Coordinates of C-alpha atoms in Angstrom, one line a residue:
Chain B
X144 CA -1.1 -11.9 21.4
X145 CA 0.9 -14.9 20.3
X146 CA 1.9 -15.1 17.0
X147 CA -0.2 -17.9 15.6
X148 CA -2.9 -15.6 17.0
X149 CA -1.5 -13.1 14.5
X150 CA -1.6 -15.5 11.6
X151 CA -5.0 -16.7 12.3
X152 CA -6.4 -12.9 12.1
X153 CA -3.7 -12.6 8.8
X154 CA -5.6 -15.9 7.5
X155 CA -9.0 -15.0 7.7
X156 CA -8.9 -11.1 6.5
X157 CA -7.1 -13.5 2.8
X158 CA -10.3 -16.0 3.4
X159 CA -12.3 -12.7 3.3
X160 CA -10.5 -11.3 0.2
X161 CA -10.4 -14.6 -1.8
X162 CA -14.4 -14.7 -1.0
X163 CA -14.5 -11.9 -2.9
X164 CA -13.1 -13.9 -6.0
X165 CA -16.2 -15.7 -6.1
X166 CA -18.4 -13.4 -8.3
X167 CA -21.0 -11.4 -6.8
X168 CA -24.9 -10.3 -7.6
X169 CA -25.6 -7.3 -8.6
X170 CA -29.1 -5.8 -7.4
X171 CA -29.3 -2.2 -6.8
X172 CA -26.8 -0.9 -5.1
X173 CA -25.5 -3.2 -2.6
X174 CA -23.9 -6.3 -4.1
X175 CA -24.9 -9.6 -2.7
X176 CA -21.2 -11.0 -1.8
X177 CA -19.9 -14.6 -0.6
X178 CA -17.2 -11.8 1.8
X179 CA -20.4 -11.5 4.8
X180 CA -19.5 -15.5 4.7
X181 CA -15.9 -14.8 5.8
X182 CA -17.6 -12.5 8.7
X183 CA -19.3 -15.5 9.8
X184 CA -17.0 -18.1 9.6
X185 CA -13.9 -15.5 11.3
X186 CA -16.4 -15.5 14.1
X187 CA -16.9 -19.1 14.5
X188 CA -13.2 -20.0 14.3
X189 CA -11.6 -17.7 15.7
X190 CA -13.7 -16.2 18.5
X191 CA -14.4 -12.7 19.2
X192 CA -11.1 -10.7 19.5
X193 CA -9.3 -12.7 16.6
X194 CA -12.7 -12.4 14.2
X195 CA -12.5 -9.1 15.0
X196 CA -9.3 -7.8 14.2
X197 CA -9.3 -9.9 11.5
X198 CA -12.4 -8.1 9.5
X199 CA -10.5 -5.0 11.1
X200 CA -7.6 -6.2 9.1
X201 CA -9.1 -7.2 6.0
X202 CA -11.2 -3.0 6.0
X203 CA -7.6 -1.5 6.7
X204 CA -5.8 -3.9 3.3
X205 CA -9.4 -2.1 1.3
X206 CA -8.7 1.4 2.7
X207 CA -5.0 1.6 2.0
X208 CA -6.0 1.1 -1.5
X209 CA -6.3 -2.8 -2.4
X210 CA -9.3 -3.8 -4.4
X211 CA -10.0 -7.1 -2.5
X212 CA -14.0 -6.1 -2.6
X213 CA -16.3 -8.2 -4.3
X214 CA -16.7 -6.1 -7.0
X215 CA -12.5 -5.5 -7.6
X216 CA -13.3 -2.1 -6.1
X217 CA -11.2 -0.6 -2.6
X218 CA -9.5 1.9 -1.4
X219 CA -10.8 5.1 0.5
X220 CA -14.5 5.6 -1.4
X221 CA -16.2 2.6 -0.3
X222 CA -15.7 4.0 3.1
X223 CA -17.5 6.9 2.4
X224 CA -20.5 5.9 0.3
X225 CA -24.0 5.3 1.5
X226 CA -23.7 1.2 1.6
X227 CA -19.9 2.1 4.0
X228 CA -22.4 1.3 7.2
X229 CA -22.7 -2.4 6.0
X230 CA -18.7 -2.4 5.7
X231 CA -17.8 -1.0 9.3
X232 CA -20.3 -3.6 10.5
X233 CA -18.2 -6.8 9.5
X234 CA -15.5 -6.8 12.5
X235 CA -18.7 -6.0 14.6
X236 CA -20.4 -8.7 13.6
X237 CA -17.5 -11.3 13.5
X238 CA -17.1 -10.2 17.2
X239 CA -20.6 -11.1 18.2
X240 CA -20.7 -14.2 16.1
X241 CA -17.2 -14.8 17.8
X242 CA -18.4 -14.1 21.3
X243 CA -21.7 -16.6 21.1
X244 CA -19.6 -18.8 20.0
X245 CA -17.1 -18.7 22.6
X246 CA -20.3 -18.5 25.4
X247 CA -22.0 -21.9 24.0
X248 CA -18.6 -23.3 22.9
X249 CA -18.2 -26.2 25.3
X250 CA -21.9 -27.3 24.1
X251 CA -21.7 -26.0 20.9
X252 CA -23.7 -27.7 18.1
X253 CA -25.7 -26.7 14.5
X254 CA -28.3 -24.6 16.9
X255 CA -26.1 -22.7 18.7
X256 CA -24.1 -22.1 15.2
X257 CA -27.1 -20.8 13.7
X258 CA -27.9 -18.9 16.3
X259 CA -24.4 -17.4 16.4
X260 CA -24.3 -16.4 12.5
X261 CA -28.1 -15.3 12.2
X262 CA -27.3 -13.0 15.1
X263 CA -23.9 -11.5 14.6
X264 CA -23.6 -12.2 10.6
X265 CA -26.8 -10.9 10.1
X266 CA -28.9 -9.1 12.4
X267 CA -25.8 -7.1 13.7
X268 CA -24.7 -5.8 10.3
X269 CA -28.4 -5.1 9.4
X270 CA -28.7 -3.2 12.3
X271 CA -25.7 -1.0 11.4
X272 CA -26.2 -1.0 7.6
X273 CA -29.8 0.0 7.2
X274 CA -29.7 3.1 9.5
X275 CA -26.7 4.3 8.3
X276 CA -28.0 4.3 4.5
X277 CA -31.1 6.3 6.4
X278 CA -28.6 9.1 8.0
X279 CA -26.4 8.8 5.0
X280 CA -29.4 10.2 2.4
X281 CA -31.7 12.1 4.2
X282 CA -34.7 11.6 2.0
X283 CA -34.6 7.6 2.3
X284 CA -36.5 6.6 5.7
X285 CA -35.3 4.1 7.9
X286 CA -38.4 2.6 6.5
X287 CA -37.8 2.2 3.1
X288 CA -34.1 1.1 3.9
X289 CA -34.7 -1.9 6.0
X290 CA -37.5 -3.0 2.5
X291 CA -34.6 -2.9 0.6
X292 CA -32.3 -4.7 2.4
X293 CA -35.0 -7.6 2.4
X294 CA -33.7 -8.9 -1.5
X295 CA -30.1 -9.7 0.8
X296 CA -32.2 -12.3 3.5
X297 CA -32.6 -15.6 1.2
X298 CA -28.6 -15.2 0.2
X299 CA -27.8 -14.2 3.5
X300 CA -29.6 -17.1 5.3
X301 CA -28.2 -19.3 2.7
X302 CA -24.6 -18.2 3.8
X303 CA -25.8 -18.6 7.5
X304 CA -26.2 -22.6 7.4
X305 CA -23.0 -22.7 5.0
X306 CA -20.6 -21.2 7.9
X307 CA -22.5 -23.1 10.7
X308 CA -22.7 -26.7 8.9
X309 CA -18.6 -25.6 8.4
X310 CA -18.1 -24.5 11.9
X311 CA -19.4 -27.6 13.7
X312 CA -17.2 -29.7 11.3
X313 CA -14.1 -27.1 11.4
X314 CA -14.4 -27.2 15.4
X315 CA -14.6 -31.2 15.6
X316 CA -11.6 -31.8 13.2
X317 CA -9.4 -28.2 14.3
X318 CA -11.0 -26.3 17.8
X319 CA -9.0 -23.0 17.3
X320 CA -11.0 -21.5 20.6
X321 CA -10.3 -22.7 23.9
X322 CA -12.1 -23.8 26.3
X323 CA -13.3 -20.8 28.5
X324 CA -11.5 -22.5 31.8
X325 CA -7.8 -23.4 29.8
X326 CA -7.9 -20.0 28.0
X327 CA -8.8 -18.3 31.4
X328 CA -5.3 -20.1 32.9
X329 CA -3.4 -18.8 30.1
X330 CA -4.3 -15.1 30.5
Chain N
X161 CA -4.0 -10.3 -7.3
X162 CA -1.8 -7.4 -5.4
X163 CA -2.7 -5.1 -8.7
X164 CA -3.1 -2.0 -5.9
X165 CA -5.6 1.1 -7.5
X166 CA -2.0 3.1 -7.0
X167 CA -1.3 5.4 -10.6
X168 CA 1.6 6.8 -10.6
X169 CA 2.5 9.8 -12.1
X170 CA 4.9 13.1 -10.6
X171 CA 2.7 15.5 -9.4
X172 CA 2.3 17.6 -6.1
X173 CA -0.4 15.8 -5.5
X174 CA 1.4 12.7 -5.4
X175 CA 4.1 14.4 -3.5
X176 CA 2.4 15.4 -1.1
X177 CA 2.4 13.8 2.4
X178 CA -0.3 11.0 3.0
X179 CA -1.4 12.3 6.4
X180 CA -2.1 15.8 4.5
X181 CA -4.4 14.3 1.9
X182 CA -5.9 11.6 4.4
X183 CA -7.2 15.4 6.4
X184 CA -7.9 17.6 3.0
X185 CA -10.3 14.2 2.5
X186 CA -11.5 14.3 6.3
X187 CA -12.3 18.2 5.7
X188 CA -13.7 17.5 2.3
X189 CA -16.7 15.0 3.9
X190 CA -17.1 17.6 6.9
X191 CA -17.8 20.7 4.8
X192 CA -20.0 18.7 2.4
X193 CA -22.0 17.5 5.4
X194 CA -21.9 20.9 7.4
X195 CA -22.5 23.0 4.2
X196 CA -25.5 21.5 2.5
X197 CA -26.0 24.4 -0.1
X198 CA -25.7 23.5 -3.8
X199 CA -22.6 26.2 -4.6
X200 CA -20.3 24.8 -1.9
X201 CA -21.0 21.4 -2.5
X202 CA -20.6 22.1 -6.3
X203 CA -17.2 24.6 -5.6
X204 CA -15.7 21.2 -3.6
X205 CA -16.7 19.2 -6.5
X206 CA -15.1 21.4 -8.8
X207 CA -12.1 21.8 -6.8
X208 CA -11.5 18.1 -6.3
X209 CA -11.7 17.4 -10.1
X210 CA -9.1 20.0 -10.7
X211 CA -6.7 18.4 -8.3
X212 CA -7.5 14.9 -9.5
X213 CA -7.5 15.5 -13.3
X214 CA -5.4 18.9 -13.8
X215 CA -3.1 18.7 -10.8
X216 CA -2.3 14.7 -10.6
X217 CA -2.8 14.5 -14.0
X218 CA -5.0 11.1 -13.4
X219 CA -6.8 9.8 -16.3
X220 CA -10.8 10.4 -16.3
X221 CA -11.7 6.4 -17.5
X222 CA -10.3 5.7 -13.8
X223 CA -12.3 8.4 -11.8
X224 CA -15.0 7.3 -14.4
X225 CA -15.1 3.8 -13.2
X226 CA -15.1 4.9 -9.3
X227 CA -18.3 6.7 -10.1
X228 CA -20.0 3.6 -11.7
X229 CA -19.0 2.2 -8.8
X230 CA -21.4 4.0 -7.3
X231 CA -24.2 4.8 -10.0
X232 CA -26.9 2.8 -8.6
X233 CA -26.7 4.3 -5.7
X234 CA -26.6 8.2 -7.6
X235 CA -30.2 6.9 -9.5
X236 CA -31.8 5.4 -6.5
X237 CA -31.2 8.4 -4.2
X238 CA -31.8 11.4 -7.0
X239 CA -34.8 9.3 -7.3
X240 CA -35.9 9.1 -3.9
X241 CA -35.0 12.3 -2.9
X242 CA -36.5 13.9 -6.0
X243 CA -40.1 12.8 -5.1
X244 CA -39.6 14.0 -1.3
X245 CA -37.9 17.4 -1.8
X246 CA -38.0 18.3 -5.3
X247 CA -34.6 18.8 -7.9
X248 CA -32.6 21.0 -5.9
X249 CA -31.8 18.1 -3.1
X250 CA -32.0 15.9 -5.3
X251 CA -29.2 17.8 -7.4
X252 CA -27.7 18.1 -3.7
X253 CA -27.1 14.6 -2.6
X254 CA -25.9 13.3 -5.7
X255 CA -23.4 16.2 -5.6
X256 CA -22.6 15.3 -2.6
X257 CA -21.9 11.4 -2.7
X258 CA -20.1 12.0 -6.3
X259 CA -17.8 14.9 -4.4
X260 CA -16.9 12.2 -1.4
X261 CA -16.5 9.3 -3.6
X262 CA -14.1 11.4 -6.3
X263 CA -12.1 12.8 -3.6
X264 CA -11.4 9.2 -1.9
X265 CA -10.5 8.5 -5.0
X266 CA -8.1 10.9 -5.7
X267 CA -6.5 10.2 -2.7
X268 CA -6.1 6.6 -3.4
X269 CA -5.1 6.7 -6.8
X270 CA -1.9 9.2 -5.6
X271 CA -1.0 7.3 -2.4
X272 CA 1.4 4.4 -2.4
X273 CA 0.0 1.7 -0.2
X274 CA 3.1 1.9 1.5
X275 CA 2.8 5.2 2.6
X276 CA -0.8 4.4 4.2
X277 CA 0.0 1.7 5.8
X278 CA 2.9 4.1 7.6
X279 CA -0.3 6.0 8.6
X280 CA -2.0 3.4 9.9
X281 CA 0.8 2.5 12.0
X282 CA 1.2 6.4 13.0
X283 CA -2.3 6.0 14.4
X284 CA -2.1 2.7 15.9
X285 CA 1.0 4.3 17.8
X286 CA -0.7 5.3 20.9
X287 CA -2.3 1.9 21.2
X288 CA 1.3 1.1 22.5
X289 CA 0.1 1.7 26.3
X290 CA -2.5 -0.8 25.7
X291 CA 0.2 -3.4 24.5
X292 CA -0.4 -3.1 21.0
X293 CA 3.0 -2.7 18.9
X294 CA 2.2 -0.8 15.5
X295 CA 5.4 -2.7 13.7
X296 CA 2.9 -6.1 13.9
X297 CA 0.6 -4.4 11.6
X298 CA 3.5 -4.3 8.4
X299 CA 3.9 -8.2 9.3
X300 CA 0.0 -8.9 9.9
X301 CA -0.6 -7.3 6.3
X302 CA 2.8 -9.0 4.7
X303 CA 1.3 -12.3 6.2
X304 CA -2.3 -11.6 4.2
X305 CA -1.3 -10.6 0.9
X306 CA 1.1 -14.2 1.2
X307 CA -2.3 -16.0 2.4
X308 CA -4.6 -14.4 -0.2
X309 CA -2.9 -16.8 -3.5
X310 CA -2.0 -19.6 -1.1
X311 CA -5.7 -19.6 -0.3
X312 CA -7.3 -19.3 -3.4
X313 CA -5.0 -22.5 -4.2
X314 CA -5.9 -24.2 -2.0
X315 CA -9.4 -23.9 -2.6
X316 CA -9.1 -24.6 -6.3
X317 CA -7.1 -27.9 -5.4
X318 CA -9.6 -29.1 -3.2
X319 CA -12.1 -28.4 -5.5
X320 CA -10.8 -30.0 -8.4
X321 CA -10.3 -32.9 -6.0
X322 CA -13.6 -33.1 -5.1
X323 CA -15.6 -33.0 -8.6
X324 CA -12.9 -35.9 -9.7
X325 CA -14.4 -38.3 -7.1
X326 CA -17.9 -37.0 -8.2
X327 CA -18.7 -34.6 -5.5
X328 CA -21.0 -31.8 -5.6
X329 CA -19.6 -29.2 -7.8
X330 CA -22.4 -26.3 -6.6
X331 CA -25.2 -25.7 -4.2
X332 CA -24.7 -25.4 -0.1
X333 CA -23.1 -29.1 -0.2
X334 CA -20.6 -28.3 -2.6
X335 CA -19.4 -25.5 -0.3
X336 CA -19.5 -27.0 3.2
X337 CA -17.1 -30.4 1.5
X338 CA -14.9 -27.6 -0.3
X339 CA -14.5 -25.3 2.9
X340 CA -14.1 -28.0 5.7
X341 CA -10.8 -29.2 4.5
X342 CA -9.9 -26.0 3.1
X343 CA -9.9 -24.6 6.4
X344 CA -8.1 -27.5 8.4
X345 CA -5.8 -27.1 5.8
X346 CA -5.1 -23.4 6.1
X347 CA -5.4 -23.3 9.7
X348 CA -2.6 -26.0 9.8
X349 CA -0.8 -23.5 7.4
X350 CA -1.2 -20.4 9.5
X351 CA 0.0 -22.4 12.6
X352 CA 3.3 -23.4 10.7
X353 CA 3.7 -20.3 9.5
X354 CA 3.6 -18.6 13.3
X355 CA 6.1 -21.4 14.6
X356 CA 8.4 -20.3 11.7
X357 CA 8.4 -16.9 12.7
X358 CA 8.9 -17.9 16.7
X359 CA 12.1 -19.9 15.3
X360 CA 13.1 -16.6 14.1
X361 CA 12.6 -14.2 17.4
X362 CA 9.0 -13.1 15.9
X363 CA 7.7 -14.0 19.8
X364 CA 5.6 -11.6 21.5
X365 CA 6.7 -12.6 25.1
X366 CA 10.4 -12.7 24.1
X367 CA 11.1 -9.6 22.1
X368 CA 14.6 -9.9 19.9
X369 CA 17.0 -8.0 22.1
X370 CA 19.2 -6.4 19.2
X371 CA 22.9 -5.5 20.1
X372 CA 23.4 -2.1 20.6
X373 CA 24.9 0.0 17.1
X374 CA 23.5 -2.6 14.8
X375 CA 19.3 -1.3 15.2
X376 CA 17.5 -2.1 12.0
X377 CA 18.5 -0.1 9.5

């Protein structure tokens, strides 16, 4: 990895963190943050590998103790509560948001954007958050997880057409991703 | 901003090696999992308060606002689990996530972050076959914390700029005319900031040779 590589990933796990400036909604348990945004957006600009280990980054700065969460909270609790699954999906999702990105990027427009951040900023860390609240308390069903996390769809579509209307922009004015057959020659 | 949840206070606890409380808080989640009675769950409970509040000495309002934290959570699945399998797992699970969430926060409230990020790195070590080298991880997190303000600038500036020509100040548009620039303008940062490191032998492909006697430190 090159070091503007490094930066990059060092740049978005601060976008993530200074999303969670921006105050979050309260309902129930799990807050409805402007930080599954930053798992969006690292994917679109970055790509897979660098959106990951940039969310990777930004879960390591909240483990070691800094309370860069939404709600001002971090270190080793969140990782063990029953809402940690929707945390340990962000560098997940940011990958597959990255990797659709990277597979569509040469004919990438607002469709494949969308597709891109409904997929991996939203389906992927569904899919991870809602069982794991399941396994986590044995009493709540799969069933009755996945209702619940239906208050988080309007924000989270919202957030959806945010990073893609700023990812079609961002990739016009700054492309950080290669194209597949110039990065291919630099590996 | 860098206000860490660190309190510092001398006590064995906070004496005590990270990598030994990172395991006494692996074991804690294991037994509580593996030992689903009410005593054993209660006895960890009742051990970790000791350490937190008599041992370390840490003062309740801050393990008090760790379990608010988390008090939705305690209602919603006493609640739940109350109507399935009656007060006794009910009792259990909210034993259970209050004895986890206490004892996480024990161990971050009597850990420098300085001390888990050498464990990170520790762990990150045998990733060196694969090419990664665990001394990037120090500069990758000494770059963020440097990003974090410069960021939230940034985004103020560029704000502020925007509602003084009369631009949205809220809704989706406001955020898409805020974040475009924003993110040229960081990304531009982050590239100068790589290409003043190269200047200074940061370079992956070219690693600093350093003249023998004279190793860092």
């Amino acid at each position: 990895m090159k070091t503007r590589d490094l930066a990059y990933v060092a740049l978005f796990a601060a976008i993530v963190a200074v999303l969670g400036l921006v105050p979050a909604i309260q309902v129930g348990p799990v807050p409805i943050t402007a930080q599954t945004l930053g798992v969006m957006l690292a994917g679109s600009v970055l790509g897979a590998r660098r959106g990951f280990l940039a969310l990777l980054l930004f879960l390591v700065l909240v483990a070691v103790g800094l309370p860069l969460l939404a709600s001002g909270s971090g270190g080793l609790s969140v990782f063990v509560g029953p809402s940690a699954g929707y945390l340990y999906s962000w560098p997940i999702g940011a990958f597959v948001v990255g990797l659709i990105t990277e597979l569509t990027w040469t004919r990438y427009n607002l469709a494949w954007a969308l597709l891109a951040n409904v997929v991996g900023g939203i389906l992927v860390v569904y899919a991870i958050g809602i069982p794991f609240v399941a396994v986590y308390a044995d009493a709540v069903t799969l069933r009755q997880s996945f209702t619940g996390s239906f208050v988080f769809l309007p924000g989270d579509a919202v957030k959806a057409v945010i990073a893609s209307l700023v990812a079609v922009q961002v990739r016009r004015a700054y492309p950080v991703i290669e194209r597949p057959r110039r990065a291919a020659a630099v590996r | 901003m860098t206000l860490a949840l660190y309190v510092p206070v001398a006590s064995p606890v906070h004496r005590a090696p990270a990598g030994v409380k990172l395991l006494a808080l692996i074991a804690v989640s294991v037994v509580v999992f593996a030992v689903p009675t009410l005593p054993v769950v209660g006895g960890v409970l009742v051990a970790v308060l000791l350490t937190g509040l008599g041992i370390a000495r840490l003062p309740a309002a801050l393990l008090g606002r760790q379990v608010r934290a988390v008090v939705w959570w305690l209602l919603a699945l006493a609640v739940v689990t109350g109507v399935v399998g009656g007060v006794a797992s009910a009792a259990l699970v909210v034993l259970r996530l209050l004895t986890l969430v206490l004892a996480a926060a024990v161990v971050t409230a009597t850990t420098r972050v300085t001390e888990l990020v050498a464990v990170v790195e520790w762990l990150c070590s045998p990733l060196r076959v694969v090419g990664v080298r665990p001394a990037r991880i120090g500069l990758l997190i000494a770059m963020t914390l440097r990003f974090i303000p410069l960021v939230a600038e940034r985004a103020e500036r560029i704000r502020d700029a925007q509602a003084a020509r009369g631009g949205a100040v809220r809704g989706i548009r406001a955020w898409t005319t805020t974040a475009v620039p924003l993110l040229v303008q960081v990304l531009q940062m982050a590239h100068t900031t790589a290409e003043a490191l190269d200047a200074r032998g940061a370079d992956d492909d070219a690693p600093p040779a350093r003249p023998p006697g004279r190793g860092r430190r």
